[in-house]
Amino acid sequence: MNKPAPGPVDLVVRVLSSLRLTVALLGMAIFLVFAGTLAQREGGIWPVISQYFRCWIAWVDLKIFLPREQAIGGGFPFPGGTLLGTALAINLFVSHIQRIQLKARGMRLALGGFVLGVGLLLTWITISHVFDQDSSETVIDPSWRVTLQLLQGVGTAIVLFMGCWMLFRKKAGIVLLHGGVILMMTTELVAQLLAEEGNMTISEGQKVGYVEDTRKVELAVIDPSDSKMDDVFAVPQRLLSKGRAHPVGDLPIEYEVVEFLKNSAVREAREGVPTLATHGLGRQWVAVDRKVEAGADSSGRVDLPAAYVKFRKKGGESLGTWLLSLELTMLKEEQVLQVDDKKYRIALRFKRTYKPYTVYLHDFKFEYYPGTETPKDFSAYVRLEDPEQKLTRDVRIWMNNPLRYRGDTLYQSSWDGTVGTTTTLQVVENAAWMVPYVACMIV
C-alpha cells in the first residue's frame, strides 16, 4: 500500500527540522562573525555590532575583504545575527519536538511535570535575582562570589535533570542539553533589548550620580536659574541630523543642525580659514573631521563628535550658529546662549543616564608588580549613598570584584592620574547576567 504524499505542513516541518538547515545556518553564522571581525578595522565595534549582528539583514561591505589600498565600493545583503539566531532556535525547537517523545504515563507523567515545573521556577528565580538584597549591608566575599553563582546553577540543573529523566528517560540529557543551548542563545537577545552600559568618571573628593554612554552624544540645554537644581533639556543624537528646525522641549528655542561630525578634533581658528560659526567658541576654534575610531584599535579611544548648530527663537529671530564639540565640553569650555533676559548653558556631551544613587570617591590606589608594568591592584574606595533607601555604605571596588547595587554592576575599569586621581567605573545594567552561569551548568 502506497504511503500518502506529505502535505504542505509536513514539508515545512521537515525543512525546519532538517540537520542540513542546521549546518547551513551554522556556516552562515561563522561567515558573519568573520565578516564582522574584519569590519572592525574600519568602523567602531558598536556600529559593527549594529550593522552585522543586532539586525535581521546585514550589509556586508566588499572593501573589508581587501587591503586598504585596494578598497572598492559596494557590498551585498546577508542574514544578520538576529535572523540567524532566530532561525537556529526554531530549527532546534522543531527538531526537538519531532524527535523527542514523552516516555512517562499516569502518575510518573504528573510527578515529572511537577518536578520540571519546580526546576523552571528555580531557573527563573536564579536568573531574576528575586532574593538578592542589593540594599543590605551584607557583602559576599569576592573569592566565593563566582563559586556561589555556579552552585546556584548546579542546583537548578539537578532539579531540571530529575524532571527530564522522569519524562524522557534515556533522552533526558539531550532534552536538557537543548534547553541549555536555547537558554544561552536567549542571553544575547535579552542583552540586546535590555542591557545598558556606560562609564562613571569620578575624581577624588567628587560625587557623581549619572552614567555616561561614550557611544552616543546629546545636545544639552541647561537652565541654571534655579539655585538648587538645574533644569536640563537633552536632545538625543538621533535628532541631531541635518534638516528642519526642532523645538527644545518647552523652551522658547529652536535648533537646526547645519553640520554634524561623527568624530572630530578642534583646532585654533586661523585668519582666512572659513568657519560656519558666528557666535561662541566657534569664532576661536574650528572642528576638523576625523576618521571614526576602529573597534580593533587597542588604544581604547572613543569618537568625539562635533556639530555646528543654528539656534533661533520660536518666533524666528536668529540666535547665531554655534560650534558644539565634545572635546570642548571635556575641556570645561562653557558656552552661554542668551534669549532675551534669560541665559542658558549649551553643550554637546556624552548621553547621560541619572541614577537614584550617588558614588563619592574617597581615595583611589593603584599598584604594579615591582619592576613591571603589570597591574597588581587598582582599588577605588567609594561611599555609596541612596536617599530613597536611606542607605550610606563605604565600599571598595577593585579589579574583578565589582559592586552590585539596584540592578547595576560597577566595575573598576580604568584610571587617569594626569588630572588629580580619577577613576572610571564601568556601570552595566544587565538583567540577564546570571543566565550564562545557569546555562553553562545545565549543559
Tab-separated table of C-alpha atoms in Angstrom:
chain	number	residue	atom	x	y	z
A	1	MET	CA	0.000	0.000	0.000
A	2	ASN	CA	1.478	3.320	-1.062
A	3	LYS	CA	2.034	5.987	1.590
A	4	PRO	CA	0.097	9.228	1.056
A	5	ALA	CA	2.115	12.146	-0.258
A	6	PRO	CA	3.270	14.503	2.501
A	7	GLY	CA	1.159	17.628	2.871
A	8	PRO	CA	2.423	21.228	2.971
A	9	VAL	CA	2.648	21.204	6.768
A	10	ASP	CA	4.734	18.015	6.753
A	11	LEU	CA	7.100	19.544	4.196
A	12	VAL	CA	7.523	22.730	6.249
A	13	VAL	CA	8.206	20.714	9.422
A	14	ARG	CA	10.697	18.512	7.557
A	15	VAL	CA	12.595	21.574	6.279
A	16	LEU	CA	12.592	23.382	9.625
A	17	SER	CA	13.872	20.305	11.488
A	18	SER	CA	16.483	19.371	8.869
A	19	LEU	CA	20.048	18.783	10.014
A	20	ARG	CA	21.194	20.270	6.695
A	21	LEU	CA	19.483	23.508	7.664
A	22	THR	CA	21.330	23.435	10.991
A	23	VAL	CA	24.701	23.042	9.255
A	24	ALA	CA	23.862	25.777	6.726
A	25	LEU	CA	22.836	28.233	9.447
A	26	LEU	CA	25.964	27.500	11.491
A	27	GLY	CA	28.090	28.026	8.373
A	28	MET	CA	26.441	31.380	7.688
A	29	ALA	CA	26.908	32.360	11.329
A	30	ILE	CA	30.649	31.586	11.085
A	31	PHE	CA	30.924	33.726	7.948
A	32	LEU	CA	29.032	36.576	9.632
A	33	VAL	CA	31.403	36.511	12.617
A	34	PHE	CA	34.371	36.505	10.208
A	35	ALA	CA	32.988	39.473	8.228
A	36	GLY	CA	32.106	41.397	11.363
A	37	THR	CA	35.616	40.880	12.743
A	38	LEU	CA	37.189	42.215	9.529
A	39	ALA	CA	34.812	45.193	9.516
A	40	GLN	CA	36.220	46.377	12.835
A	41	ARG	CA	39.355	47.545	11.028
A	42	GLU	CA	37.384	50.438	9.585
A	43	GLY	CA	34.406	51.044	11.878
A	44	GLY	CA	33.890	51.175	15.608
A	45	ILE	CA	32.897	47.996	17.401
A	46	TRP	CA	29.390	49.219	18.274
A	47	PRO	CA	28.463	50.308	14.718
A	48	VAL	CA	29.689	46.899	13.534
A	49	ILE	CA	27.548	45.111	16.123
A	50	SER	CA	24.517	47.058	14.902
A	51	GLN	CA	25.305	46.567	11.211
A	52	TYR	CA	26.152	42.857	11.340
A	53	PHE	CA	24.803	41.185	14.461
A	54	ARG	CA	21.909	43.066	16.043
A	55	CYS	CA	19.859	43.243	12.871
A	56	TRP	CA	17.708	40.991	10.677
A	57	ILE	CA	19.565	41.730	7.436
A	58	ALA	CA	23.238	42.736	7.475
A	59	TRP	CA	25.016	44.732	4.790
A	60	VAL	CA	28.492	43.294	4.124
A	61	ASP	CA	30.897	45.773	2.526
A	62	LEU	CA	33.219	44.295	-0.093
A	63	LYS	CA	36.114	46.537	0.989
A	64	ILE	CA	36.592	44.609	4.247
A	65	PHE	CA	37.977	41.589	2.321
A	66	LEU	CA	40.705	43.592	0.542
A	67	PRO	CA	43.764	45.545	1.672
A	68	ARG	CA	43.033	49.197	2.359
A	69	GLU	CA	44.923	50.381	-0.703
A	70	GLN	CA	42.726	48.158	-2.891
A	71	ALA	CA	39.425	49.113	-1.276
A	72	ILE	CA	36.374	49.083	-3.526
A	73	GLY	CA	32.795	50.191	-3.075
A	74	GLY	CA	29.643	48.157	-2.919
A	75	GLY	CA	28.501	45.206	-0.876
A	76	PHE	CA	25.766	42.643	-0.545
A	77	PRO	CA	22.942	41.794	1.889
A	78	PHE	CA	23.346	38.803	4.187
A	79	PRO	CA	21.266	37.290	7.011
A	80	GLY	CA	22.025	39.249	10.169
A	81	GLY	CA	22.728	37.883	13.625
A	82	THR	CA	19.127	38.314	14.802
A	83	LEU	CA	17.763	36.391	11.801
A	84	LEU	CA	20.325	33.569	12.085
A	85	GLY	CA	19.793	33.236	15.837
A	86	THR	CA	16.019	33.107	15.433
A	87	ALA	CA	16.261	30.536	12.627
A	88	LEU	CA	18.605	28.336	14.687
A	89	ALA	CA	16.272	28.488	17.682
A	90	ILE	CA	13.278	27.468	15.529
A	91	ASN	CA	15.303	24.674	13.900
A	92	LEU	CA	16.385	23.365	17.298
A	93	PHE	CA	12.884	23.555	18.764
A	94	VAL	CA	11.105	21.873	15.816
A	95	SER	CA	13.661	19.060	15.564
A	96	HIS	CA	13.361	18.543	19.303
A	97	ILE	CA	9.556	18.306	19.166
A	98	GLN	CA	9.689	15.934	16.183
A	99	ARG	CA	12.311	13.518	17.503
A	100	ILE	CA	11.842	13.548	21.284
A	101	GLN	CA	8.743	11.908	22.709
A	102	LEU	CA	7.376	11.614	26.224
A	103	LYS	CA	8.067	8.240	27.866
A	104	ALA	CA	6.058	8.806	31.064
A	105	ARG	CA	2.442	7.966	31.700
A	106	GLY	CA	-0.004	8.397	34.559
A	107	MET	CA	1.452	9.288	37.954
A	108	ARG	CA	5.015	9.399	36.592
A	109	LEU	CA	3.936	11.970	33.998
A	110	ALA	CA	2.287	14.156	36.645
A	111	LEU	CA	5.239	13.884	39.042
A	112	GLY	CA	7.772	14.542	36.272
A	113	GLY	CA	5.823	17.576	35.084
A	114	PHE	CA	5.708	18.898	38.657
A	115	VAL	CA	9.470	18.437	39.203
A	116	LEU	CA	10.237	20.027	35.818
A	117	GLY	CA	7.955	22.927	36.720
A	118	VAL	CA	9.828	23.369	40.012
A	119	GLY	CA	13.108	23.361	38.080
A	120	LEU	CA	11.838	26.026	35.682
A	121	LEU	CA	10.648	28.112	38.639
A	122	LEU	CA	14.080	27.800	40.285
A	123	THR	CA	15.683	28.811	36.982
A	124	TRP	CA	13.551	31.942	36.849
A	125	ILE	CA	14.261	32.781	40.500
A	126	THR	CA	18.014	32.316	39.989
A	127	ILE	CA	18.105	34.444	36.833
A	128	SER	CA	15.790	37.209	38.046
A	129	HIS	CA	17.577	37.633	41.423
A	130	VAL	CA	14.299	37.569	43.365
A	131	PHE	CA	16.091	37.070	46.674
A	132	ASP	CA	19.014	39.404	46.017
A	133	GLN	CA	19.310	42.032	48.738
A	134	ASP	CA	21.155	44.824	46.944
A	135	SER	CA	20.440	47.353	49.661
A	136	SER	CA	21.608	45.248	52.592
A	137	GLU	CA	24.856	45.726	54.456
A	138	THR	CA	25.892	42.135	53.728
A	139	VAL	CA	28.781	41.839	51.289
A	140	ILE	CA	29.715	38.433	49.863
A	141	ASP	CA	33.411	37.600	49.922
A	142	PRO	CA	34.619	38.084	46.311
A	143	SER	CA	36.506	34.788	46.382
A	144	TRP	CA	33.184	32.993	46.870
A	145	ARG	CA	31.002	35.041	44.500
A	146	VAL	CA	31.568	33.044	41.298
A	147	THR	CA	31.524	29.755	43.218
A	148	LEU	CA	28.128	30.573	44.710
A	149	GLN	CA	26.765	31.559	41.309
A	150	LEU	CA	27.916	28.264	39.807
A	151	LEU	CA	26.445	26.333	42.741
A	152	GLN	CA	23.088	28.017	42.117
A	153	GLY	CA	23.311	26.871	38.504
A	154	VAL	CA	24.203	23.330	39.597
A	155	GLY	CA	21.209	23.107	41.930
A	156	THR	CA	18.860	24.334	39.225
A	157	ALA	CA	20.342	21.915	36.666
A	158	ILE	CA	19.944	18.905	39.005
A	159	VAL	CA	16.242	19.610	39.551
A	160	LEU	CA	15.702	20.104	35.820
A	161	PHE	CA	17.501	16.842	35.034
A	162	MET	CA	15.360	14.913	37.528
A	163	GLY	CA	12.212	16.234	35.855
A	164	CYS	CA	13.519	15.437	32.365
A	165	TRP	CA	14.580	11.916	33.417
A	166	MET	CA	11.077	11.181	34.704
A	167	LEU	CA	9.512	12.429	31.465
A	168	PHE	CA	12.005	11.365	28.758
A	169	ARG	CA	14.057	8.548	30.361
A	170	LYS	CA	17.301	7.955	28.388
A	171	LYS	CA	16.873	11.079	26.290
A	172	ALA	CA	16.749	13.360	29.330
A	173	GLY	CA	20.316	14.519	28.715
A	174	ILE	CA	19.534	15.513	25.124
A	175	VAL	CA	16.449	17.457	26.211
A	176	LEU	CA	18.373	19.279	28.925
A	177	LEU	CA	21.285	19.983	26.566
A	178	HIS	CA	18.947	21.573	24.039
A	179	GLY	CA	17.280	23.600	26.777
A	180	GLY	CA	20.646	24.909	27.985
A	181	VAL	CA	21.683	25.894	24.459
A	182	ILE	CA	18.394	27.735	23.875
A	183	LEU	CA	18.806	29.496	27.227
A	184	MET	CA	22.306	30.562	26.230
A	185	MET	CA	21.068	31.864	22.880
A	186	THR	CA	18.410	33.989	24.575
A	187	THR	CA	21.115	35.763	26.586
A	188	GLU	CA	22.165	37.883	23.607
A	189	LEU	CA	18.550	38.725	22.789
A	190	VAL	CA	17.857	39.877	26.345
A	191	ALA	CA	21.122	41.830	26.447
A	192	GLN	CA	20.282	43.461	23.108
A	193	LEU	CA	16.860	44.574	24.328
A	194	LEU	CA	17.508	45.418	27.968
A	195	ALA	CA	21.230	45.733	28.774
A	196	GLU	CA	22.742	49.196	29.178
A	197	GLU	CA	26.260	50.190	30.000
A	198	GLY	CA	28.264	53.346	30.443
A	199	ASN	CA	31.021	54.989	32.430
A	200	MET	CA	31.008	56.835	35.728
A	201	THR	CA	34.126	59.019	35.890
A	202	ILE	CA	34.909	60.353	39.366
A	203	SER	CA	37.807	62.366	40.768
A	204	GLU	CA	38.888	62.130	44.388
A	205	GLY	CA	36.561	64.244	46.523
A	206	GLN	CA	33.849	64.297	43.830
A	207	LYS	CA	30.320	62.867	43.949
A	208	VAL	CA	28.657	61.603	40.745
A	209	GLY	CA	25.110	60.374	40.222
A	210	TYR	CA	24.965	59.713	36.481
A	211	VAL	CA	26.407	57.346	33.883
A	212	GLU	CA	27.794	58.486	30.520
A	213	ASP	CA	27.363	56.420	27.349
A	214	THR	CA	30.536	57.039	25.324
A	215	ARG	CA	28.861	55.647	22.180
A	216	LYS	CA	26.203	58.357	21.991
A	217	VAL	CA	26.027	62.105	22.466
A	218	GLU	CA	23.257	64.538	23.264
A	219	LEU	CA	22.700	68.256	22.902
A	220	ALA	CA	22.157	69.675	26.386
A	221	VAL	CA	20.431	72.998	27.011
A	222	ILE	CA	20.694	73.841	30.705
A	223	ASP	CA	18.596	76.360	32.597
A	224	PRO	CA	20.563	77.304	35.753
A	225	SER	CA	18.029	79.828	37.086
A	226	ASP	CA	17.029	77.568	40.000
A	227	SER	CA	19.691	77.897	42.707
A	228	LYS	CA	19.068	74.348	43.969
A	229	MET	CA	18.788	72.326	40.766
A	230	ASP	CA	19.469	72.813	37.051
A	231	ASP	CA	16.750	72.098	34.511
A	232	VAL	CA	18.336	70.075	31.700
A	233	PHE	CA	16.745	69.602	28.274
A	234	ALA	CA	18.581	66.854	26.387
A	235	VAL	CA	18.238	66.227	22.636
A	236	PRO	CA	19.301	62.647	21.677
A	237	GLN	CA	21.826	62.006	18.908
A	238	ARG	CA	19.217	60.536	16.544
A	239	LEU	CA	17.662	64.027	16.330
A	240	LEU	CA	20.958	65.735	15.504
A	241	SER	CA	20.827	65.165	11.761
A	242	LYS	CA	20.602	67.914	9.165
A	243	GLY	CA	17.128	69.104	8.397
A	244	ARG	CA	14.406	71.364	9.638
A	245	ALA	CA	14.364	73.223	12.917
A	246	HIS	CA	13.280	71.359	16.057
A	247	PRO	CA	11.983	72.763	19.365
A	248	VAL	CA	13.938	72.229	22.585
A	249	GLY	CA	11.307	70.926	24.982
A	250	ASP	CA	9.035	73.732	26.115
A	251	LEU	CA	11.799	76.341	25.925
A	252	PRO	CA	11.373	79.342	23.602
A	253	ILE	CA	14.232	77.985	21.482
A	254	GLU	CA	14.566	76.030	18.240
A	255	TYR	CA	17.693	74.405	16.862
A	256	GLU	CA	18.806	73.318	13.402
A	257	VAL	CA	21.890	71.178	12.760
A	258	VAL	CA	23.985	72.700	9.995
A	259	GLU	CA	26.725	70.049	10.080
A	260	PHE	CA	27.391	67.007	12.268
A	261	LEU	CA	30.807	65.311	12.502
A	262	LYS	CA	30.834	61.767	13.898
A	263	ASN	CA	34.447	62.181	15.037
A	264	SER	CA	36.410	65.382	15.167
A	265	ALA	CA	39.251	67.393	16.622
A	266	VAL	CA	39.163	71.093	17.426
A	267	ARG	CA	41.878	73.360	16.052
A	268	GLU	CA	42.559	77.001	16.711
A	269	ALA	CA	40.947	79.127	14.023
A	270	ARG	CA	43.349	80.912	11.710
A	271	GLU	CA	42.826	84.040	9.723
A	272	GLY	CA	41.441	83.268	6.298
A	273	VAL	CA	40.115	79.835	7.323
A	274	PRO	CA	36.306	79.771	6.865
A	275	THR	CA	34.082	78.715	9.758
A	276	LEU	CA	30.371	78.090	9.967
A	277	ALA	CA	30.097	79.501	13.486
A	278	THR	CA	29.057	83.091	14.112
A	279	HIS	CA	28.831	83.019	17.927
A	280	GLY	CA	30.579	81.477	20.909
A	281	LEU	CA	33.759	79.423	20.869
A	282	GLY	CA	33.333	78.693	17.162
A	283	ARG	CA	34.938	82.057	16.422
A	284	GLN	CA	38.195	80.901	18.049
A	285	TRP	CA	38.019	77.192	17.223
A	286	VAL	CA	37.115	75.070	14.210
A	287	ALA	CA	36.127	71.398	14.130
A	288	VAL	CA	38.130	69.150	11.810
A	289	ASP	CA	36.597	65.905	10.571
A	290	ARG	CA	38.437	62.748	11.661
A	291	LYS	CA	38.103	59.103	10.788
A	292	VAL	CA	35.804	57.090	13.053
A	293	GLU	CA	37.792	55.091	15.627
A	294	ALA	CA	38.135	51.400	14.730
A	295	GLY	CA	36.911	48.761	17.144
A	296	ALA	CA	40.125	46.776	16.642
A	297	ASP	CA	42.228	49.704	17.906
A	298	SER	CA	43.839	48.735	21.200
A	299	SER	CA	44.187	52.380	22.299
A	300	GLY	CA	40.632	52.437	23.600
A	301	ARG	CA	39.946	55.856	22.074
A	302	VAL	CA	36.365	56.914	21.503
A	303	ASP	CA	34.770	59.173	18.914
A	304	LEU	CA	34.500	62.868	19.780
A	305	PRO	CA	31.594	64.235	17.727
A	306	ALA	CA	31.049	67.925	16.966
A	307	ALA	CA	28.177	69.871	15.470
A	308	TYR	CA	27.519	73.311	14.059
A	309	VAL	CA	24.066	74.235	15.350
A	310	LYS	CA	21.929	77.231	14.430
A	311	PHE	CA	19.673	78.470	17.222
A	312	ARG	CA	16.684	80.756	16.866
A	313	LYS	CA	13.758	81.946	18.922
A	314	LYS	CA	10.466	80.218	18.310
A	315	GLY	CA	9.319	83.445	16.737
A	316	GLY	CA	12.044	83.120	14.108
A	317	GLU	CA	14.735	85.556	15.318
A	318	SER	CA	18.211	84.080	14.784
A	319	LEU	CA	20.490	83.484	17.762
A	320	GLY	CA	23.504	82.595	15.630
A	321	THR	CA	25.355	79.446	14.634
A	322	TRP	CA	27.425	77.791	17.364
A	323	LEU	CA	30.169	75.174	17.380
A	324	LEU	CA	29.330	72.475	19.935
A	325	SER	CA	32.104	69.961	20.417
A	326	LEU	CA	32.513	67.061	22.795
A	327	GLU	CA	36.206	67.898	23.051
A	328	LEU	CA	35.414	71.457	24.140
A	329	THR	CA	32.939	70.109	26.693
A	330	MET	CA	35.610	67.809	28.133
A	331	LEU	CA	37.929	70.808	28.394
A	332	LYS	CA	35.272	72.529	30.549
A	333	GLU	CA	34.779	75.274	27.964
A	334	GLU	CA	31.383	76.770	28.758
A	335	GLN	CA	29.087	78.468	26.251
A	336	VAL	CA	26.099	80.612	27.176
A	337	LEU	CA	23.124	81.264	24.913
A	338	GLN	CA	21.140	84.366	25.841
A	339	VAL	CA	17.451	84.578	24.953
A	340	ASP	CA	16.048	87.965	25.908
A	341	ASP	CA	16.860	88.327	29.610
A	342	LYS	CA	17.480	84.634	30.263
A	343	LYS	CA	20.728	82.702	29.908
A	344	TYR	CA	21.133	79.002	29.018
A	345	ARG	CA	24.277	76.885	29.004
A	346	ILE	CA	24.614	74.791	25.849
A	347	ALA	CA	26.935	71.836	25.249
A	348	LEU	CA	27.414	68.642	23.286
A	349	ARG	CA	28.153	65.871	25.766
A	350	PHE	CA	28.019	62.106	26.194
A	351	LYS	CA	24.493	60.806	26.765
A	352	ARG	CA	23.761	60.786	30.490
A	353	THR	CA	21.539	58.454	32.490
A	354	TYR	CA	20.874	59.663	36.001
A	355	LYS	CA	20.809	57.094	38.813
A	356	PRO	CA	18.809	57.066	42.070
A	357	TYR	CA	22.112	56.789	43.951
A	358	THR	CA	25.422	58.670	44.039
A	359	VAL	CA	29.020	57.499	44.332
A	360	TYR	CA	31.616	59.589	46.184
A	361	LEU	CA	35.306	58.773	45.657
A	362	HIS	CA	37.280	58.830	48.894
A	363	ASP	CA	40.554	57.515	47.525
A	364	PHE	CA	41.979	55.669	44.537
A	365	LYS	CA	45.040	53.440	44.809
A	366	PHE	CA	46.993	51.682	42.097
A	367	GLU	CA	49.949	49.322	42.356
A	368	TYR	CA	52.144	47.474	39.864
A	369	TYR	CA	54.214	44.362	40.388
A	370	PRO	CA	57.756	45.526	41.264
A	371	GLY	CA	59.863	46.238	38.185
A	372	THR	CA	56.998	45.658	35.728
A	373	GLU	CA	54.064	47.477	34.118
A	374	THR	CA	51.694	44.650	35.062
A	375	PRO	CA	48.804	45.884	37.229
A	376	LYS	CA	48.717	44.354	40.691
A	377	ASP	CA	45.876	46.252	42.339
A	378	PHE	CA	43.590	49.084	41.240
A	379	SER	CA	41.160	49.994	44.016
A	380	ALA	CA	38.508	52.672	44.336
A	381	TYR	CA	37.344	53.422	47.888
A	382	VAL	CA	33.894	54.941	47.494
A	383	ARG	CA	30.847	55.911	49.514
A	384	LEU	CA	27.516	54.743	48.097
A	385	GLU	CA	24.553	56.965	49.009
A	386	ASP	CA	20.888	56.272	48.220
A	387	PRO	CA	18.419	58.768	49.729
A	388	GLU	CA	15.384	56.678	48.686
A	389	GLN	CA	16.683	53.610	50.540
A	390	LYS	CA	18.223	55.734	53.327
A	391	LEU	CA	21.470	53.903	52.656
A	392	THR	CA	25.054	55.068	53.122
A	393	ARG	CA	27.806	52.494	52.717
A	394	ASP	CA	31.574	52.575	52.234
A	395	VAL	CA	32.707	50.097	49.582
A	396	ARG	CA	35.957	49.033	47.987
A	397	ILE	CA	35.798	48.288	44.245
A	398	TRP	CA	38.791	46.629	42.636
A	399	MET	CA	39.723	44.510	39.627
A	400	ASN	CA	37.323	41.579	39.034
A	401	ASN	CA	35.440	42.482	42.210
A	402	PRO	CA	32.575	44.787	41.281
A	403	LEU	CA	29.869	46.396	43.348
A	404	ARG	CA	26.323	45.210	42.597
A	405	TYR	CA	23.518	47.546	43.534
A	406	ARG	CA	19.916	48.085	42.328
A	407	GLY	CA	20.437	46.001	39.204
A	408	ASP	CA	23.710	47.750	38.288
A	409	THR	CA	27.193	46.278	38.369
A	410	LEU	CA	30.026	48.782	38.910
A	411	TYR	CA	33.414	47.521	37.687
A	412	GLN	CA	36.814	49.117	38.158
A	413	SER	CA	37.571	49.927	34.522
A	414	SER	CA	40.414	52.459	34.209
A	415	TRP	CA	42.002	55.479	35.822
A	416	ASP	CA	43.588	58.791	34.929
A	417	GLY	CA	46.346	60.229	37.064
A	418	THR	CA	47.051	63.233	34.841
A	419	VAL	CA	44.407	65.429	36.492
A	420	GLY	CA	44.496	64.590	40.176
A	421	THR	CA	43.462	60.990	40.673
A	422	THR	CA	40.414	59.993	38.687
A	423	THR	CA	38.814	56.587	38.358
A	424	THR	CA	36.424	55.332	35.695
A	425	LEU	CA	33.840	52.807	36.794
A	426	GLN	CA	32.066	50.823	34.101
A	427	VAL	CA	28.393	50.600	35.058
A	428	VAL	CA	26.455	47.729	33.477
A	429	GLU	CA	22.727	47.166	33.841
A	430	ASN	CA	22.033	43.658	32.572
A	431	ALA	CA	19.132	41.679	33.977
A	432	ALA	CA	20.400	38.548	32.201
A	433	TRP	CA	23.908	38.489	33.709
A	434	MET	CA	23.141	35.271	35.602
A	435	VAL	CA	21.860	33.400	32.522
A	436	PRO	CA	25.305	32.224	31.254
A	437	TYR	CA	26.132	30.705	34.649
A	438	VAL	CA	22.868	28.731	34.727
A	439	ALA	CA	23.044	27.736	31.050
A	440	CYS	CA	26.661	26.529	31.324
A	441	MET	CA	25.911	24.399	34.373
A	442	ILE	CA	22.830	22.913	32.678
A	443	VAL	CA	24.883	21.976	29.599
